[in-house]
Amino acid sequence: MAEQGTGDTNEPHETIDALSAENRKFPPSEAFKANSLVTDTFLYDQAAEDDEAFWARQASGLVDWAKPWDTVLEWDLPDAKWFVGGQLNVAYNCLDRHVLGGNGDKIAIHWEGEPGDTRTITYQQLLDEVSQFANVLKDLGVQRGDRVNIYLPMVPEAAVAMLACARIGAAHSVVFGGFSAQSLSDRINDAEAKVLITADGGYRRGAVFPLKPAADEACADTPTIEHVVVVKRGGNDVEMVDGRDHWYHELIEGASTECPAEPMDSEQLLFLLYTSGTTGKPKGIMHTSGGYLTHVTYTHKYVFDLHADTDVFWCTADVGWITGHSYIVYGPLSNGATQVMYEGVPNHPGNDRMWEIIEKYGVTIFYTAPTAIRTFMKWGATEPAKHDLSSLRVLGTVGEPINPEAWMWYHEHIGGERCPIVDTWWQTETGGIMISPLPGATTTKPGSATFPLPGVSAELIDDEGHRVDVGGGYLTLTRPWPGMLRGIWGDPERFRETYWSRFEGRYFAGDGAKLDDEGYLWLLGRVDDVMNISGHRISTTEVESALVSHPAVAEAAVVGATDATTGQAIIAYVILRGGEDVDAEVLRNHVAEEIGAIAKPKQIYITPDLPKTRSGKIMRRLLRDVAEGRNIGDTTTLADASIVDELQARAAVVADD
Ligand code: WT7
């Protein structure tokens, strides 16, 4: 279907040229260094000497173990096991140990609802509610090793549900609330989940968006679901199925706050999180307990220079993505931090909502996505200027490359030119941050994620597998790390094939990158058929499958075209079946129904044909050139070159509109 491989790797060159002009440097200030956890190369030196011993030190220093491990790492490529023989309870580490340490009254979560209602939750309260809900899950028949699906808005109950699963050794599978009923049932069925936790609805852009109807639609087709627990948030009318559906608040009411945190094996499955690959079927990425918790606790502490006693951390991601798992739930809570959790959109009621929240709670560390920063730029510097942002100390970005202009704007208008920016590269599969500055130690350059963290080994490789020391290449990881995925649920072959087969002995991330002559890494985006829309991963094939599932569509080709705000935008080219006539808008909505609104193509071109090679492969690279308004070079390999002229003419008409 797709044109794979080398043709695509020429593309980052334009970006490489643009970035090589970027020479500004920002060393950490003396004022910042004076109070920073890491200001020298000590951690890097230690890790370089012996990475296993380094990780073992993090695991024993940052995590409480019920039973110490026998072996730090068992590595039989592609299978890694960390801290083998060790036992711990992840929820105990996120809750009980802080309460036992005398911090029960410390605020864990300042929750801010979109309409302006709030909840302040201490560690003691969170422990109690998690214990109650863990008992509820047990009463519903959930046992160690079972899977539980979570489909919730950004409410505290999402964190409660995840931690309750961790407490009893059930694996959670969170599905982002923006995904469709179809996506939800696919994920439930793949994981064979017993219980689904959802809500009536949640607030978004000033209105309630219903979730329960989508959950009901999904459950019509999920034979393994025995119970559905419904959190009341939106207040919208819902239908409750007798015997299957239960209100969260009713179940909790009678539940005991006593629920012992039983020790789990270090390699006990903690969660599945589905992410798009290059085929139509999302992969259930598997993460386990001891290594993952070590990785996220360590990175949350050092990358953000966390001072748990005084900092107020805020990560703006949704819990439905890996960023929310690692840097809303597990990292911050394991570190005993105080954080903000916000339910809604950044522009309700006004375009200054984020800055208002920072001022209100005295946020010191702010972690968001480049696409959001570019949107804030569009809304103008007058919005943040309305608020006192002087509490901020550290700023972070994640999800996609940040362009130097957006970096500089963030630095000036949000960070007041005093806050280090950590551009953090990682993936659902890596579990935690891999490449990033350490804010008190690293001199940053706008647009570069700088260097692998202590304990992480990354290398660039060319097509032949040779190491690249300066210039462009494929990003690979050469050593196992504690937070790495342990596999793809139910598909060990796809695991090996996707990540470990392209370059012998290495993990291939799917990203292109460049090393400059000072060894700084510049991430350049995906080199496979995976798009990055506002920091969210969607595969071209997945959108193509959704399009061809519409009865009027014969064939579809989807590309990610560069977009000034969202990084990439989804552009689709569709051939209709003979005699069919359907509006592009109908097809856009069909994709939203199949996958979710985030996968709606920005533009759909209905076309009589697609540019194909003589062997019948769609030339996606050409379609991308058309979508991005570039000149088309050589078309001699095409079966029918005239189609490109026609597509260009159509694109020009749309551009004029
Ligand atoms: C892909 C992973 C990690 C949580 C959010 C996305 C891109 C991520 C950066 C960055 C350039 C980045 C990569 C990666 N990406 N962070 N700082 N600079 N690109 O998680 O959905 O698993 O996507 O996001 O292309 O492969 P994900």
XYZ file of C-alpha atoms in Angstrom, residues 249-571:
323
model
C -20.076 7.019 43.925
C -22.513 4.349 45.072
C -19.926 1.587 44.974
C -17.313 3.690 46.768
C -19.714 4.733 49.513
C -19.860 1.353 51.148
C -16.272 0.317 50.458
C -13.596 -0.037 53.115
C -10.496 2.154 53.044
C -8.469 -0.854 54.139
C -6.893 -2.630 51.212
C -3.411 -4.002 51.754
C -0.921 -3.232 48.984
C 0.264 -6.698 48.132
C 3.768 -7.050 46.748
C 3.925 -7.768 43.009
C 6.777 -9.145 40.979
C 8.912 -6.473 39.369
C 7.857 -7.785 35.953
C 4.124 -7.870 36.771
C 2.173 -6.228 33.920
C 1.249 -2.703 35.071
C -0.591 -1.481 31.992
C -1.302 -1.724 28.310
C -1.456 1.421 26.239
C -2.473 1.249 22.609
C -0.575 3.282 20.055
C -0.560 3.477 16.281
C 1.983 1.645 14.211
C 2.425 1.457 10.479
C -0.459 -0.971 10.003
C -4.164 -0.388 10.572
C -4.220 -2.190 13.919
C -2.995 -0.285 16.998
C -0.473 -2.077 19.184
C -1.023 -2.784 22.881
C 2.274 -1.598 24.338
C 3.108 -3.542 27.517
C 4.705 -1.889 30.535
C 5.624 -3.654 33.748
C 6.169 -2.506 37.315
C 9.637 -2.168 38.860
C 11.629 -0.933 35.868
C 8.894 1.413 34.666
C 8.422 2.973 38.095
C 12.178 3.431 38.483
C 12.431 5.092 35.083
C 9.560 7.541 35.534
C 10.485 8.421 39.116
C 14.094 9.088 38.120
C 13.250 11.150 35.034
C 10.500 13.117 36.734
C 12.927 14.048 39.486
C 16.020 14.959 37.493
C 14.635 16.226 34.174
C 12.348 18.674 35.973
C 14.775 19.326 38.836
C 11.975 18.421 41.210
C 12.054 19.813 44.722
C 9.113 17.814 46.046
C 8.660 20.010 49.135
C 8.145 23.249 47.276
C 7.400 22.618 43.616
C 3.968 22.623 42.005
C 4.143 20.532 38.862
C 1.725 20.732 35.944
C 1.687 18.441 32.942
C -1.071 19.425 30.510
C -1.370 16.022 28.808
C -4.450 13.826 29.013
C -4.174 10.655 31.113
C -5.170 8.768 27.977
C -1.670 9.201 26.549
C 1.644 7.899 27.839
C 2.617 11.402 28.976
C -0.342 11.374 31.343
C 0.529 7.903 32.637
C 4.173 8.712 33.320
C 4.081 12.413 34.253
C 0.639 12.905 35.800
C 0.100 9.618 37.569
C 3.195 7.520 38.216
C 6.202 9.886 38.158
C 4.828 12.822 40.202
C 2.973 10.647 42.726
C 5.908 8.306 43.219
C 8.023 11.384 43.947
C 5.429 12.684 46.423
C 4.989 15.876 44.428
C 2.110 18.357 44.418
C 0.558 18.819 41.017
C -2.201 20.488 39.066
C -4.629 18.446 36.979
C -6.905 20.348 34.615
C -10.019 18.975 32.962
C -10.617 21.180 29.980
C -9.363 23.107 26.980
C -6.855 25.999 27.099
C -9.310 28.563 25.741
C -12.255 28.317 28.059
C -13.562 30.697 29.199
C -10.716 32.836 27.791
C -7.469 32.369 25.912
C -5.562 32.929 29.150
C -6.923 29.923 31.072
C -3.514 28.199 31.339
C -1.805 31.324 32.640
C -4.638 31.959 35.064
C -4.173 28.427 36.465
C -0.405 28.873 36.782
C -0.931 32.062 38.745
C -3.705 30.576 40.885
C -1.737 27.538 42.058
C 1.768 28.998 41.877
C 2.879 26.398 39.336
C 6.671 26.086 39.264
C 7.171 23.420 36.578
C 5.069 23.472 33.414
C 5.149 20.653 30.834
C 3.244 20.975 27.553
C 3.400 20.278 23.804
C 4.892 22.388 20.999
C 1.574 22.428 19.180
C 0.007 24.081 22.243
C 2.831 26.629 22.380
C 2.293 27.528 18.725
C -1.414 28.014 19.458
C -0.576 30.252 22.441
C 1.696 32.241 20.111
C -1.239 32.804 17.765
C -3.385 34.063 20.635
C -0.651 36.564 21.452
C 1.757 37.488 24.233
C -0.877 39.766 25.783
C -2.625 36.667 27.194
C 0.202 35.431 29.432
C 1.071 39.073 30.207
C -2.260 39.369 32.054
C -0.950 37.029 34.761
C 1.868 36.762 37.245
C 3.926 33.813 36.018
C 6.887 34.493 38.269
C 6.401 31.196 40.154
C 7.635 29.251 37.105
C 11.158 27.755 37.316
C 11.335 25.028 34.673
C 9.491 24.605 31.367
C 9.196 21.393 29.380
C 8.008 20.259 25.968
C 7.125 16.844 24.569
C 5.512 15.075 21.656
C 7.086 16.543 18.542
C 10.029 18.634 17.464
C 9.794 22.216 18.675
C 10.671 24.868 16.126
C 13.149 27.498 17.350
C 10.606 30.372 17.074
C 8.173 28.559 19.374
C 11.030 27.716 21.761
C 12.075 31.380 21.907
C 8.503 32.535 22.460
C 8.074 30.038 25.310
C 11.387 31.182 26.774
C 10.501 34.894 26.627
C 6.778 35.099 27.240
C 6.182 32.156 29.582
C 9.580 31.633 31.168
C 10.403 35.323 31.538
C 13.832 34.464 30.093
C 14.776 32.850 33.399
C 13.447 29.269 33.110
C 15.453 26.489 31.499
C 13.471 24.624 28.817
C 13.694 20.839 28.703
C 12.754 19.464 25.276
C 12.060 15.833 26.128
C 12.154 13.103 23.481
C 10.547 9.774 24.240
C 7.755 7.449 23.123
C 4.871 5.342 24.391
C 7.294 2.453 23.977
C 10.133 3.958 25.996
C 7.840 4.508 29.019
C 9.726 7.587 30.150
C 11.939 10.416 28.950
C 15.093 9.304 27.099
C 16.682 12.361 25.509
C 16.523 15.710 27.282
C 18.603 18.414 28.876
C 19.097 18.374 32.651
C 18.015 21.920 33.465
C 20.853 22.789 35.861
C 23.585 21.117 33.856
C 22.899 21.339 30.131
C 23.423 24.315 27.832
C 20.369 24.220 25.576
C 19.899 25.210 21.939
C 16.373 26.158 20.782
C 14.959 23.158 18.903
C 17.401 20.521 20.121
C 16.537 17.814 22.676
C 20.301 17.889 23.368
C 21.664 14.600 24.790
C 20.567 11.155 26.009
C 19.932 11.148 29.756
C 22.392 9.421 32.074
C 21.696 5.695 31.707
C 20.380 5.998 28.133
C 22.446 5.000 25.095
C 21.339 6.400 21.736
C 23.076 6.389 18.373
C 22.313 7.570 14.862
C 22.691 5.001 12.103
C 22.690 5.337 8.323
C 20.890 3.063 5.841
C 23.712 0.536 5.960
C 23.727 0.448 9.748
C 26.939 2.494 10.144
C 27.147 4.894 13.037
C 26.713 8.579 12.188
C 28.690 11.014 14.340
C 27.763 14.237 12.567
C 24.788 14.643 10.220
C 21.442 12.908 9.674
C 20.421 9.327 10.415
C 17.967 6.998 12.105
C 17.614 7.202 15.867
C 18.386 3.906 17.606
C 18.819 2.863 21.237
C 21.710 0.541 21.846
C 21.129 -0.649 25.415
C 17.992 -1.779 27.242
C 16.518 0.690 29.757
C 14.201 0.004 32.714
C 11.058 1.666 31.302
C 11.242 -0.031 27.919
C 8.181 -1.786 26.553
C 8.145 -5.483 27.309
C 6.263 -6.371 24.152
C 3.112 -5.930 22.112
C 0.120 -7.575 23.773
C -0.583 -10.876 22.024
C 1.914 -10.308 19.229
C 5.560 -11.087 20.074
C 6.423 -11.392 16.382
C 5.245 -7.857 15.631
C 7.287 -6.646 18.620
C 10.510 -8.104 17.242
C 9.718 -7.084 13.683
C 8.736 -3.470 14.447
C 11.505 -2.447 16.802
C 14.367 -4.923 16.697
C 14.728 -6.179 13.127
C 15.675 -3.131 11.089
C 19.121 -2.737 12.679
C 20.763 -5.749 14.265
C 20.983 -5.591 18.036
C 19.321 -2.180 18.299
C 15.939 -0.698 19.082
C 14.757 1.381 16.129
C 12.576 4.279 17.258
C 11.120 5.207 13.858
C 12.492 8.759 14.083
C 15.033 10.567 11.974
C 17.502 12.848 13.737
C 20.622 14.883 13.174
C 23.770 15.279 15.223
C 25.459 18.665 14.963
C 29.193 19.170 15.295
C 28.867 19.650 19.043
C 27.022 16.359 19.492
C 23.572 17.925 20.019
C 20.645 15.806 18.814
C 17.958 17.409 16.674
C 14.853 15.263 16.219
C 13.397 15.496 12.727
C 10.163 13.496 12.912
C 9.081 10.041 11.834
C 10.619 8.227 8.912
C 7.805 5.655 8.712
C 4.121 5.928 7.836
C 3.248 7.346 11.208
C 1.935 10.908 11.380
C 2.276 13.260 14.311
C -0.800 15.465 14.644
C -0.539 17.889 17.582
C 1.834 15.465 19.263
C -0.559 12.537 18.770
C 0.463 9.511 16.857
C -1.799 8.335 14.036
C -0.817 5.997 11.237
C -1.612 6.767 7.624
C -2.797 3.182 7.178
C -5.260 3.463 10.057
C -6.942 6.484 8.451
C -6.878 4.765 5.049
C -8.605 1.706 6.531
C -11.235 3.947 8.099
C -11.855 5.652 4.748
C -12.155 2.457 2.721
C -14.582 1.052 5.289
C -17.088 3.598 3.925
C -19.209 1.898 1.257
C -18.666 4.707 -1.266
C -14.866 4.566 -1.133
C -12.833 2.374 -3.456
C -9.327 3.439 -2.530
C -7.633 5.950 -0.262
C -4.166 7.354 0.297
C -3.334 9.427 3.352
C -0.319 11.624 4.028
C 0.793 13.898 6.825
C 1.537 17.356 5.420
C 3.486 19.992 7.324
C 1.162 22.293 9.266
C 2.175 25.488 11.039
C 0.142 24.793 14.181
C -0.421 21.053 14.505
C 3.009 19.991 13.193
C 1.389 17.747 10.638
C -2.119 17.713 9.203
C -3.932 14.704 7.733
C -4.559 15.001 4.005
